[in-house]
Short mmCIF file of N, CA, C and O in Angstrom, two decimals:
data_model
loop_
_atom_site.label_atom_id
_atom_site.label_comp_id
_atom_site.label_asym_id
_atom_site.label_seq_id
_atom_site.Cartn_x
_atom_site.Cartn_y
_atom_site.Cartn_z
N MET A 140 -2.39 -57.02 -47.10
CA MET A 140 -1.09 -57.21 -47.71
C MET A 140 -0.17 -56.09 -47.28
O MET A 140 -0.53 -54.91 -47.32
N THR A 141 1.01 -56.43 -46.81
CA THR A 141 1.99 -55.42 -46.40
C THR A 141 3.20 -55.33 -47.27
O THR A 141 3.89 -54.33 -47.26
N TYR A 142 3.50 -56.38 -48.02
CA TYR A 142 4.65 -56.43 -48.91
C TYR A 142 4.16 -56.58 -50.33
O TYR A 142 3.30 -57.43 -50.63
N THR A 143 4.71 -55.77 -51.21
CA THR A 143 4.33 -55.90 -52.62
C THR A 143 5.48 -55.59 -53.53
O THR A 143 6.37 -54.81 -53.19
N GLU A 144 5.48 -56.21 -54.68
CA GLU A 144 6.44 -55.94 -55.75
C GLU A 144 5.70 -55.38 -56.96
O GLU A 144 6.32 -55.07 -57.98
N SER A 145 4.39 -55.25 -56.84
CA SER A 145 3.55 -54.76 -57.93
C SER A 145 3.57 -53.24 -57.97
O SER A 145 3.14 -52.59 -57.04
N LEU A 146 4.06 -52.65 -59.09
CA LEU A 146 4.15 -51.20 -59.18
C LEU A 146 2.81 -50.51 -59.12
O LEU A 146 2.75 -49.33 -58.75
N ASP A 147 1.73 -51.22 -59.41
CA ASP A 147 0.42 -50.53 -59.29
C ASP A 147 0.03 -50.33 -57.85
O ASP A 147 -0.93 -49.57 -57.57
N ASP A 148 0.75 -50.93 -56.90
CA ASP A 148 0.49 -50.66 -55.48
C ASP A 148 1.34 -49.49 -54.94
O ASP A 148 1.17 -49.07 -53.81
N PHE A 149 2.24 -48.99 -55.77
CA PHE A 149 3.13 -47.91 -55.40
C PHE A 149 2.39 -46.56 -55.68
O PHE A 149 1.82 -46.39 -56.72
N GLY A 150 2.42 -45.66 -54.72
CA GLY A 150 1.90 -44.33 -54.94
C GLY A 150 3.00 -43.43 -55.54
O GLY A 150 4.12 -43.89 -55.80
N SER A 151 2.71 -42.17 -55.73
CA SER A 151 3.68 -41.26 -56.35
C SER A 151 4.93 -41.12 -55.48
O SER A 151 6.03 -41.03 -56.01
N ILE A 152 4.79 -41.10 -54.19
CA ILE A 152 5.97 -40.99 -53.27
C ILE A 152 6.84 -42.22 -53.43
O ILE A 152 8.07 -42.13 -53.53
N GLU A 153 6.22 -43.40 -53.46
CA GLU A 153 6.97 -44.65 -53.57
C GLU A 153 7.62 -44.79 -54.94
O GLU A 153 8.75 -45.29 -55.06
N LEU A 154 6.94 -44.30 -55.98
CA LEU A 154 7.54 -44.36 -57.33
C LEU A 154 8.74 -43.44 -57.41
O LEU A 154 9.74 -43.75 -58.07
N GLU A 155 8.69 -42.29 -56.72
CA GLU A 155 9.85 -41.38 -56.69
C GLU A 155 11.00 -42.04 -55.96
O GLU A 155 12.15 -41.95 -56.39
N GLU A 156 10.70 -42.74 -54.89
CA GLU A 156 11.74 -43.49 -54.17
C GLU A 156 12.32 -44.60 -55.04
O GLU A 156 13.56 -44.81 -55.06
N ALA A 157 11.47 -45.28 -55.76
CA ALA A 157 11.95 -46.33 -56.69
C ALA A 157 12.85 -45.72 -57.76
O ALA A 157 13.88 -46.30 -58.11
N LYS A 158 12.50 -44.56 -58.26
CA LYS A 158 13.35 -43.84 -59.25
C LYS A 158 14.72 -43.55 -58.64
O LYS A 158 15.74 -43.80 -59.28
N ASN A 159 14.75 -43.06 -57.39
CA ASN A 159 16.04 -42.78 -56.73
C ASN A 159 16.88 -44.06 -56.59
O ASN A 159 18.08 -44.03 -56.81
N ILE A 160 16.23 -45.14 -56.23
CA ILE A 160 16.93 -46.41 -56.07
C ILE A 160 17.52 -46.85 -57.42
O ILE A 160 18.70 -47.24 -57.47
N LEU A 161 16.74 -46.78 -58.48
CA LEU A 161 17.22 -47.20 -59.78
C LEU A 161 18.35 -46.30 -60.28
O LEU A 161 19.35 -46.78 -60.86
N GLU A 162 18.24 -44.99 -60.06
CA GLU A 162 19.30 -44.09 -60.46
C GLU A 162 20.58 -44.36 -59.68
O GLU A 162 21.69 -44.36 -60.28
N ALA A 163 20.50 -44.64 -58.41
CA ALA A 163 21.69 -44.94 -57.59
C ALA A 163 22.30 -46.27 -58.05
O ALA A 163 23.51 -46.41 -58.12
N MET A 164 21.45 -47.22 -58.43
CA MET A 164 21.95 -48.50 -58.94
C MET A 164 22.67 -48.31 -60.27
O MET A 164 23.74 -48.89 -60.48
N ILE A 165 22.14 -47.48 -61.13
CA ILE A 165 22.76 -47.20 -62.43
C ILE A 165 24.10 -46.48 -62.22
O ILE A 165 25.10 -46.82 -62.80
N ASP A 166 24.09 -45.46 -61.36
CA ASP A 166 25.25 -44.61 -61.17
C ASP A 166 26.38 -45.29 -60.37
O ASP A 166 27.54 -45.12 -60.66
N ASN A 167 26.01 -46.04 -59.34
CA ASN A 167 27.02 -46.57 -58.42
C ASN A 167 26.94 -48.06 -58.18
O ASN A 167 27.71 -48.60 -57.36
N GLY A 168 26.02 -48.77 -58.82
CA GLY A 168 25.95 -50.23 -58.66
C GLY A 168 25.28 -50.66 -57.38
O GLY A 168 24.82 -49.85 -56.59
N LEU A 169 25.31 -51.94 -57.20
CA LEU A 169 24.72 -52.55 -56.00
C LEU A 169 25.77 -52.63 -54.89
O LEU A 169 26.98 -52.58 -55.19
N PRO A 170 25.36 -52.75 -53.64
CA PRO A 170 26.33 -52.95 -52.55
C PRO A 170 27.18 -54.20 -52.84
O PRO A 170 26.73 -55.15 -53.47
N SER A 171 28.42 -54.17 -52.40
CA SER A 171 29.34 -55.27 -52.67
C SER A 171 28.89 -56.62 -52.15
O SER A 171 29.22 -57.66 -52.73
N ASP A 172 28.10 -56.64 -51.12
CA ASP A 172 27.63 -57.91 -50.54
C ASP A 172 26.19 -58.23 -50.91
O ASP A 172 25.55 -59.07 -50.29
N PHE A 173 25.68 -57.60 -51.96
CA PHE A 173 24.30 -57.81 -52.43
C PHE A 173 24.37 -58.62 -53.71
O PHE A 173 24.96 -58.16 -54.70
N THR A 174 23.78 -59.79 -53.73
CA THR A 174 23.83 -60.69 -54.87
C THR A 174 22.96 -60.14 -56.01
O THR A 174 21.81 -59.75 -55.80
N ASN A 175 23.55 -60.13 -57.22
CA ASN A 175 22.85 -59.61 -58.38
C ASN A 175 22.08 -60.71 -59.10
O ASN A 175 22.27 -60.99 -60.29
N GLU A 176 21.23 -61.40 -58.36
CA GLU A 176 20.38 -62.46 -58.95
C GLU A 176 18.95 -62.27 -58.46
O GLU A 176 18.68 -62.20 -57.25
N GLY A 177 18.05 -62.15 -59.39
CA GLY A 177 16.64 -61.99 -59.06
C GLY A 177 16.32 -60.65 -58.39
O GLY A 177 15.43 -60.56 -57.54
N VAL A 178 17.05 -59.60 -58.76
CA VAL A 178 16.86 -58.28 -58.14
C VAL A 178 15.53 -57.68 -58.55
O VAL A 178 15.15 -57.73 -59.73
N LYS A 179 14.78 -57.17 -57.56
CA LYS A 179 13.48 -56.56 -57.84
C LYS A 179 13.20 -55.46 -56.83
O LYS A 179 13.73 -55.47 -55.73
N LEU A 180 12.34 -54.54 -57.24
CA LEU A 180 11.87 -53.50 -56.35
C LEU A 180 10.78 -54.06 -55.44
O LEU A 180 9.97 -54.90 -55.88
N ALA A 181 10.72 -53.60 -54.20
CA ALA A 181 9.70 -54.02 -53.29
C ALA A 181 9.25 -52.85 -52.43
O ALA A 181 9.97 -51.85 -52.29
N PHE A 182 8.07 -52.96 -51.88
CA PHE A 182 7.49 -51.91 -51.08
C PHE A 182 6.81 -52.51 -49.87
O PHE A 182 5.95 -53.38 -50.00
N ASN A 183 7.23 -52.08 -48.67
CA ASN A 183 6.58 -52.50 -47.44
C ASN A 183 5.55 -51.42 -47.11
O ASN A 183 5.88 -50.31 -46.76
N GLN A 184 4.27 -51.77 -47.25
CA GLN A 184 3.20 -50.81 -47.06
C GLN A 184 3.02 -50.39 -45.61
O GLN A 184 2.49 -49.34 -45.33
N ASN A 185 3.46 -51.21 -44.69
CA ASN A 185 3.39 -50.84 -43.25
C ASN A 185 4.41 -49.74 -42.91
O ASN A 185 4.07 -48.79 -42.24
N SER A 186 5.63 -49.91 -43.37
CA SER A 186 6.69 -48.95 -43.05
C SER A 186 6.75 -47.83 -44.04
O SER A 186 7.35 -46.77 -43.76
N GLY A 187 6.23 -48.03 -45.25
CA GLY A 187 6.33 -47.05 -46.30
C GLY A 187 7.65 -47.08 -47.03
O GLY A 187 7.93 -46.24 -47.85
N LYS A 188 8.46 -48.07 -46.75
CA LYS A 188 9.83 -48.18 -47.30
C LYS A 188 9.80 -48.90 -48.64
O LYS A 188 9.16 -49.93 -48.81
N VAL A 189 10.55 -48.33 -49.60
CA VAL A 189 10.78 -48.96 -50.88
C VAL A 189 12.25 -49.40 -50.89
O VAL A 189 13.14 -48.68 -50.40
N PHE A 190 12.53 -50.58 -51.42
CA PHE A 190 13.88 -51.14 -51.36
C PHE A 190 14.06 -52.14 -52.47
O PHE A 190 13.12 -52.52 -53.14
N LEU A 191 15.31 -52.60 -52.66
CA LEU A 191 15.58 -53.70 -53.56
C LEU A 191 15.71 -54.96 -52.73
O LEU A 191 16.19 -54.93 -51.60
N THR A 192 15.32 -56.07 -53.31
CA THR A 192 15.54 -57.38 -52.72
C THR A 192 16.01 -58.28 -53.84
O THR A 192 16.00 -57.92 -55.01
N ASN A 193 16.40 -59.50 -53.50
CA ASN A 193 16.92 -60.44 -54.52
C ASN A 193 16.54 -61.87 -54.17
O ASN A 193 15.82 -62.11 -53.21
N ALA A 194 17.06 -62.77 -54.97
CA ALA A 194 16.76 -64.21 -54.77
C ALA A 194 17.22 -64.74 -53.43
O ALA A 194 16.73 -65.74 -52.97
N GLU A 195 18.19 -64.06 -52.80
CA GLU A 195 18.71 -64.48 -51.48
C GLU A 195 18.01 -63.75 -50.33
O GLU A 195 18.45 -63.88 -49.19
N TYR A 196 16.99 -62.99 -50.64
CA TYR A 196 16.25 -62.19 -49.64
C TYR A 196 17.10 -61.13 -48.96
O TYR A 196 16.79 -60.70 -47.85
N GLU A 197 18.17 -60.73 -49.65
CA GLU A 197 18.97 -59.63 -49.15
C GLU A 197 18.20 -58.34 -49.44
O GLU A 197 17.35 -58.28 -50.33
N VAL A 198 18.55 -57.27 -48.74
CA VAL A 198 17.85 -55.97 -48.91
C VAL A 198 18.88 -54.88 -49.12
O VAL A 198 19.92 -54.84 -48.43
N ALA A 199 18.60 -53.99 -50.09
CA ALA A 199 19.40 -52.80 -50.29
C ALA A 199 18.50 -51.59 -50.27
O ALA A 199 17.39 -51.61 -50.79
N VAL A 200 18.96 -50.53 -49.55
CA VAL A 200 18.16 -49.30 -49.41
C VAL A 200 18.90 -48.13 -50.00
O VAL A 200 20.13 -48.14 -50.13
N TYR A 201 18.13 -47.08 -50.34
CA TYR A 201 18.68 -45.89 -50.91
C TYR A 201 19.25 -45.00 -49.81
O TYR A 201 18.61 -44.80 -48.78
N CYS A 202 20.44 -44.41 -50.05
CA CYS A 202 21.04 -43.48 -49.11
C CYS A 202 21.54 -42.28 -49.87
O CYS A 202 22.05 -42.39 -51.00
N GLU A 203 21.38 -41.15 -49.27
CA GLU A 203 21.87 -39.93 -49.82
C GLU A 203 22.57 -39.14 -48.75
O GLU A 203 21.98 -38.79 -47.74
N THR A 204 23.87 -38.93 -48.94
CA THR A 204 24.69 -38.19 -47.98
C THR A 204 25.56 -37.22 -48.75
O THR A 204 25.44 -37.11 -49.98
N GLU A 205 26.47 -36.59 -48.05
CA GLU A 205 27.43 -35.72 -48.71
C GLU A 205 28.31 -36.47 -49.68
O GLU A 205 28.90 -35.90 -50.59
N ARG A 206 28.43 -37.80 -49.51
CA ARG A 206 29.20 -38.66 -50.44
C ARG A 206 28.43 -38.89 -51.74
O ARG A 206 28.97 -39.41 -52.69
N GLY A 207 27.15 -38.61 -51.76
CA GLY A 207 26.35 -38.78 -52.97
C GLY A 207 25.19 -39.74 -52.75
O GLY A 207 24.80 -40.00 -51.58
N LYS A 208 24.65 -40.23 -53.82
CA LYS A 208 23.49 -41.13 -53.80
C LYS A 208 23.98 -42.55 -54.09
O LYS A 208 24.64 -42.77 -55.10
N TYR A 209 23.62 -43.48 -53.23
CA TYR A 209 24.09 -44.85 -53.40
C TYR A 209 23.14 -45.82 -52.71
O TYR A 209 22.24 -45.42 -51.98
N LEU A 210 23.38 -47.10 -52.92
CA LEU A 210 22.61 -48.15 -52.27
C LEU A 210 23.47 -48.77 -51.19
O LEU A 210 24.67 -48.93 -51.34
N GLU A 211 22.83 -49.15 -50.12
CA GLU A 211 23.51 -49.72 -48.99
C GLU A 211 22.75 -50.94 -48.53
O GLU A 211 21.52 -50.96 -48.52
N SER A 212 23.49 -51.99 -48.13
CA SER A 212 22.83 -53.20 -47.64
C SER A 212 22.13 -52.88 -46.32
O SER A 212 22.58 -52.05 -45.51
N PHE A 213 21.02 -53.55 -46.11
CA PHE A 213 20.21 -53.43 -44.91
C PHE A 213 20.15 -54.81 -44.26
O PHE A 213 19.79 -55.78 -44.94
N TYR A 214 20.49 -54.93 -43.02
CA TYR A 214 20.65 -56.20 -42.35
C TYR A 214 19.64 -56.39 -41.21
O TYR A 214 19.09 -55.41 -40.70
N SER A 215 19.49 -57.64 -40.84
CA SER A 215 18.69 -57.99 -39.68
C SER A 215 19.47 -59.00 -38.87
O SER A 215 19.85 -60.07 -39.39
N SER A 216 19.75 -58.69 -37.61
CA SER A 216 20.56 -59.57 -36.79
C SER A 216 19.80 -60.86 -36.51
O SER A 216 18.57 -60.86 -36.37
N PRO A 217 20.49 -61.98 -36.41
CA PRO A 217 19.82 -63.28 -36.28
C PRO A 217 19.15 -63.57 -34.92
O PRO A 217 18.19 -64.32 -34.86
N TYR A 218 19.66 -62.94 -33.86
CA TYR A 218 19.13 -63.29 -32.55
C TYR A 218 17.99 -62.37 -32.13
O TYR A 218 16.89 -62.80 -31.84
N GLN A 219 18.26 -61.08 -32.10
CA GLN A 219 17.25 -60.10 -31.67
C GLN A 219 16.49 -59.45 -32.81
O GLN A 219 15.53 -58.72 -32.56
N GLY A 220 16.94 -59.66 -34.03
CA GLY A 220 16.24 -59.06 -35.18
C GLY A 220 16.46 -57.56 -35.29
O GLY A 220 15.61 -56.86 -35.82
N ILE A 221 17.58 -57.08 -34.82
CA ILE A 221 17.89 -55.64 -34.90
C ILE A 221 18.13 -55.33 -36.37
O ILE A 221 18.91 -56.02 -37.04
N GLU A 222 17.48 -54.30 -36.90
CA GLU A 222 17.57 -53.99 -38.31
C GLU A 222 18.28 -52.66 -38.53
O GLU A 222 18.18 -51.76 -37.76
N GLY A 223 18.95 -52.59 -39.71
CA GLY A 223 19.58 -51.34 -40.13
C GLY A 223 20.73 -51.56 -41.05
O GLY A 223 21.12 -52.68 -41.40
N THR A 224 21.33 -50.45 -41.46
CA THR A 224 22.54 -50.49 -42.27
C THR A 224 23.69 -50.85 -41.36
O THR A 224 23.56 -50.92 -40.14
N PHE A 225 24.87 -51.07 -41.96
CA PHE A 225 26.03 -51.40 -41.14
C PHE A 225 26.26 -50.36 -40.05
O PHE A 225 26.51 -50.66 -38.90
N GLU A 226 26.16 -49.06 -40.44
CA GLU A 226 26.40 -47.98 -39.51
C GLU A 226 25.37 -47.97 -38.40
O GLU A 226 25.69 -47.72 -37.24
N ASP A 227 24.13 -48.25 -38.73
CA ASP A 227 23.06 -48.31 -37.73
C ASP A 227 23.38 -49.41 -36.73
O ASP A 227 23.27 -49.22 -35.50
N LEU A 228 23.79 -50.57 -37.22
CA LEU A 228 24.09 -51.70 -36.36
C LEU A 228 25.34 -51.47 -35.53
O LEU A 228 25.43 -51.90 -34.38
N GLU A 229 26.28 -50.73 -36.12
CA GLU A 229 27.50 -50.42 -35.35
C GLU A 229 27.14 -49.60 -34.12
O GLU A 229 27.72 -49.82 -33.03
N GLU A 230 26.20 -48.69 -34.24
CA GLU A 230 25.76 -47.89 -33.09
C GLU A 230 25.09 -48.76 -32.07
O GLU A 230 25.18 -48.49 -30.87
N GLU A 231 24.39 -49.80 -32.51
CA GLU A 231 23.66 -50.69 -31.60
C GLU A 231 24.56 -51.76 -30.96
O GLU A 231 24.16 -52.45 -30.02
N PHE A 232 25.76 -51.91 -31.48
CA PHE A 232 26.66 -52.97 -31.07
C PHE A 232 26.81 -53.11 -29.57
O PHE A 232 26.70 -54.23 -29.02
N PRO A 233 27.06 -52.04 -28.82
CA PRO A 233 27.23 -52.18 -27.37
C PRO A 233 26.03 -52.80 -26.66
O PRO A 233 26.20 -53.44 -25.62
N ASN A 234 24.83 -52.63 -27.21
CA ASN A 234 23.64 -53.14 -26.56
C ASN A 234 23.17 -54.51 -27.13
O ASN A 234 22.16 -55.01 -26.69
N MET A 235 23.90 -55.05 -28.08
CA MET A 235 23.50 -56.31 -28.70
C MET A 235 23.73 -57.50 -27.76
O MET A 235 24.62 -57.48 -26.95
N HIS A 236 22.91 -58.51 -27.98
CA HIS A 236 23.10 -59.79 -27.35
C HIS A 236 24.41 -60.41 -27.86
O HIS A 236 24.82 -60.14 -28.99
N LYS A 237 25.04 -61.25 -27.07
CA LYS A 237 26.33 -61.83 -27.47
C LYS A 237 26.25 -62.51 -28.84
O LYS A 237 27.17 -62.38 -29.66
N GLU A 238 25.20 -63.25 -29.12
CA GLU A 238 25.08 -63.94 -30.42
C GLU A 238 25.00 -62.94 -31.57
O GLU A 238 25.57 -63.19 -32.62
N ASP A 239 24.33 -61.82 -31.38
CA ASP A 239 24.28 -60.78 -32.40
C ASP A 239 25.60 -60.08 -32.53
O ASP A 239 26.04 -59.73 -33.64
N LYS A 240 26.35 -59.90 -31.43
CA LYS A 240 27.67 -59.32 -31.49
C LYS A 240 28.59 -60.22 -32.34
O LYS A 240 29.37 -59.71 -33.17
N ASP A 241 28.55 -61.52 -32.08
CA ASP A 241 29.38 -62.44 -32.87
C ASP A 241 29.03 -62.40 -34.34
O ASP A 241 29.92 -62.37 -35.19
N TRP A 242 27.73 -62.36 -34.64
CA TRP A 242 27.27 -62.24 -36.04
C TRP A 242 27.79 -60.95 -36.64
O TRP A 242 28.31 -60.95 -37.78
N PHE A 243 27.70 -59.84 -35.94
CA PHE A 243 28.09 -58.55 -36.47
C PHE A 243 29.60 -58.52 -36.69
O PHE A 243 30.10 -57.96 -37.68
N LYS A 244 30.38 -59.10 -35.78
CA LYS A 244 31.83 -59.18 -35.98
C LYS A 244 32.15 -59.93 -37.26
O LYS A 244 33.04 -59.54 -38.03
N SER A 245 31.45 -61.02 -37.50
CA SER A 245 31.65 -61.81 -38.73
C SER A 245 31.29 -60.98 -39.97
O SER A 245 31.96 -61.02 -40.99
N LEU A 246 30.19 -60.25 -39.87
CA LEU A 246 29.76 -59.36 -40.98
C LEU A 246 30.87 -58.31 -41.23
O LEU A 246 31.25 -58.06 -42.37
N ALA A 247 31.39 -57.71 -40.18
CA ALA A 247 32.43 -56.70 -40.34
C ALA A 247 33.67 -57.27 -41.03
O ALA A 247 34.23 -56.65 -41.93
N LEU A 248 34.04 -58.50 -40.64
CA LEU A 248 35.19 -59.13 -41.28
C LEU A 248 34.90 -59.41 -42.75
O LEU A 248 35.77 -59.18 -43.61
N SER A 249 33.73 -59.91 -43.07
CA SER A 249 33.39 -60.22 -44.46
C SER A 249 33.34 -58.97 -45.33
O SER A 249 33.54 -59.04 -46.53
N LEU A 250 33.06 -57.82 -44.72
CA LEU A 250 32.99 -56.56 -45.47
C LEU A 250 34.33 -55.80 -45.40
O LEU A 250 34.41 -54.67 -45.86
N ASP A 251 35.33 -56.43 -44.82
CA ASP A 251 36.63 -55.82 -44.64
C ASP A 251 36.51 -54.55 -43.81
O ASP A 251 37.12 -53.51 -44.10
N ARG A 252 35.67 -54.64 -42.80
CA ARG A 252 35.47 -53.51 -41.85
C ARG A 252 35.78 -53.98 -40.45
O ARG A 252 35.04 -53.73 -39.52
N ALA A 253 36.87 -54.69 -40.32
CA ALA A 253 37.25 -55.30 -39.03
C ALA A 253 37.52 -54.29 -37.95
O ALA A 253 37.62 -54.65 -36.80
N PHE A 254 37.62 -53.03 -38.31
CA PHE A 254 37.86 -51.98 -37.32
C PHE A 254 36.83 -52.01 -36.22
O PHE A 254 37.11 -51.60 -35.10
N ILE A 255 35.66 -52.53 -36.51
CA ILE A 255 34.59 -52.60 -35.52
C ILE A 255 35.07 -53.45 -34.31
O ILE A 255 34.71 -53.13 -33.18
N MET A 256 35.87 -54.46 -34.59
CA MET A 256 36.34 -55.31 -33.49
C MET A 256 37.35 -54.58 -32.63
O MET A 256 37.37 -54.72 -31.43
N GLU A 257 38.23 -53.78 -33.28
CA GLU A 257 39.20 -53.03 -32.53
C GLU A 257 38.55 -51.90 -31.73
O GLU A 257 38.84 -51.70 -30.59
N LYS A 258 37.63 -51.23 -32.38
CA LYS A 258 36.92 -50.09 -31.75
C LYS A 258 36.10 -50.57 -30.55
O LYS A 258 35.99 -49.84 -29.58
N ASN A 259 35.54 -51.76 -30.66
CA ASN A 259 34.71 -52.30 -29.57
C ASN A 259 35.35 -53.50 -28.91
O ASN A 259 34.65 -54.41 -28.48
N SER A 260 36.68 -53.50 -28.83
CA SER A 260 37.36 -54.69 -28.30
C SER A 260 37.02 -54.94 -26.85
O SER A 260 37.19 -56.07 -26.38
N HIS A 261 36.53 -53.96 -26.16
CA HIS A 261 36.17 -54.17 -24.75
C HIS A 261 34.81 -54.89 -24.60
O HIS A 261 34.42 -55.25 -23.53
N GLU A 262 34.15 -55.15 -25.71
CA GLU A 262 32.84 -55.79 -25.68
C GLU A 262 33.00 -57.31 -25.56
O GLU A 262 33.82 -57.93 -26.10
#
């Protein structure tokens, strides 16, 4: 088994990560594009990552930066399966397949982050 939602499969490190996720959710809410239906904690035992998922199979991950502690959506591109946050995918944009570039441009528009199209208009 590599995916679990059962807290008895979480070790102390994963429970600490779950605590951080829940605190960020309480303090700053869910990402704007993350559906608040069927939200649950999950743990990928292969990667060691703890995250939130929901009824739509969307994923939110914990982030901590100088801006504070918050949750950020985690995406997977439809063609090549490139995974990451919006910022991660923005860095990968120049190397993406055309179909993934089109998907990412649509994602940027839906998140009101259309600047990605201007910044990478030569793509």
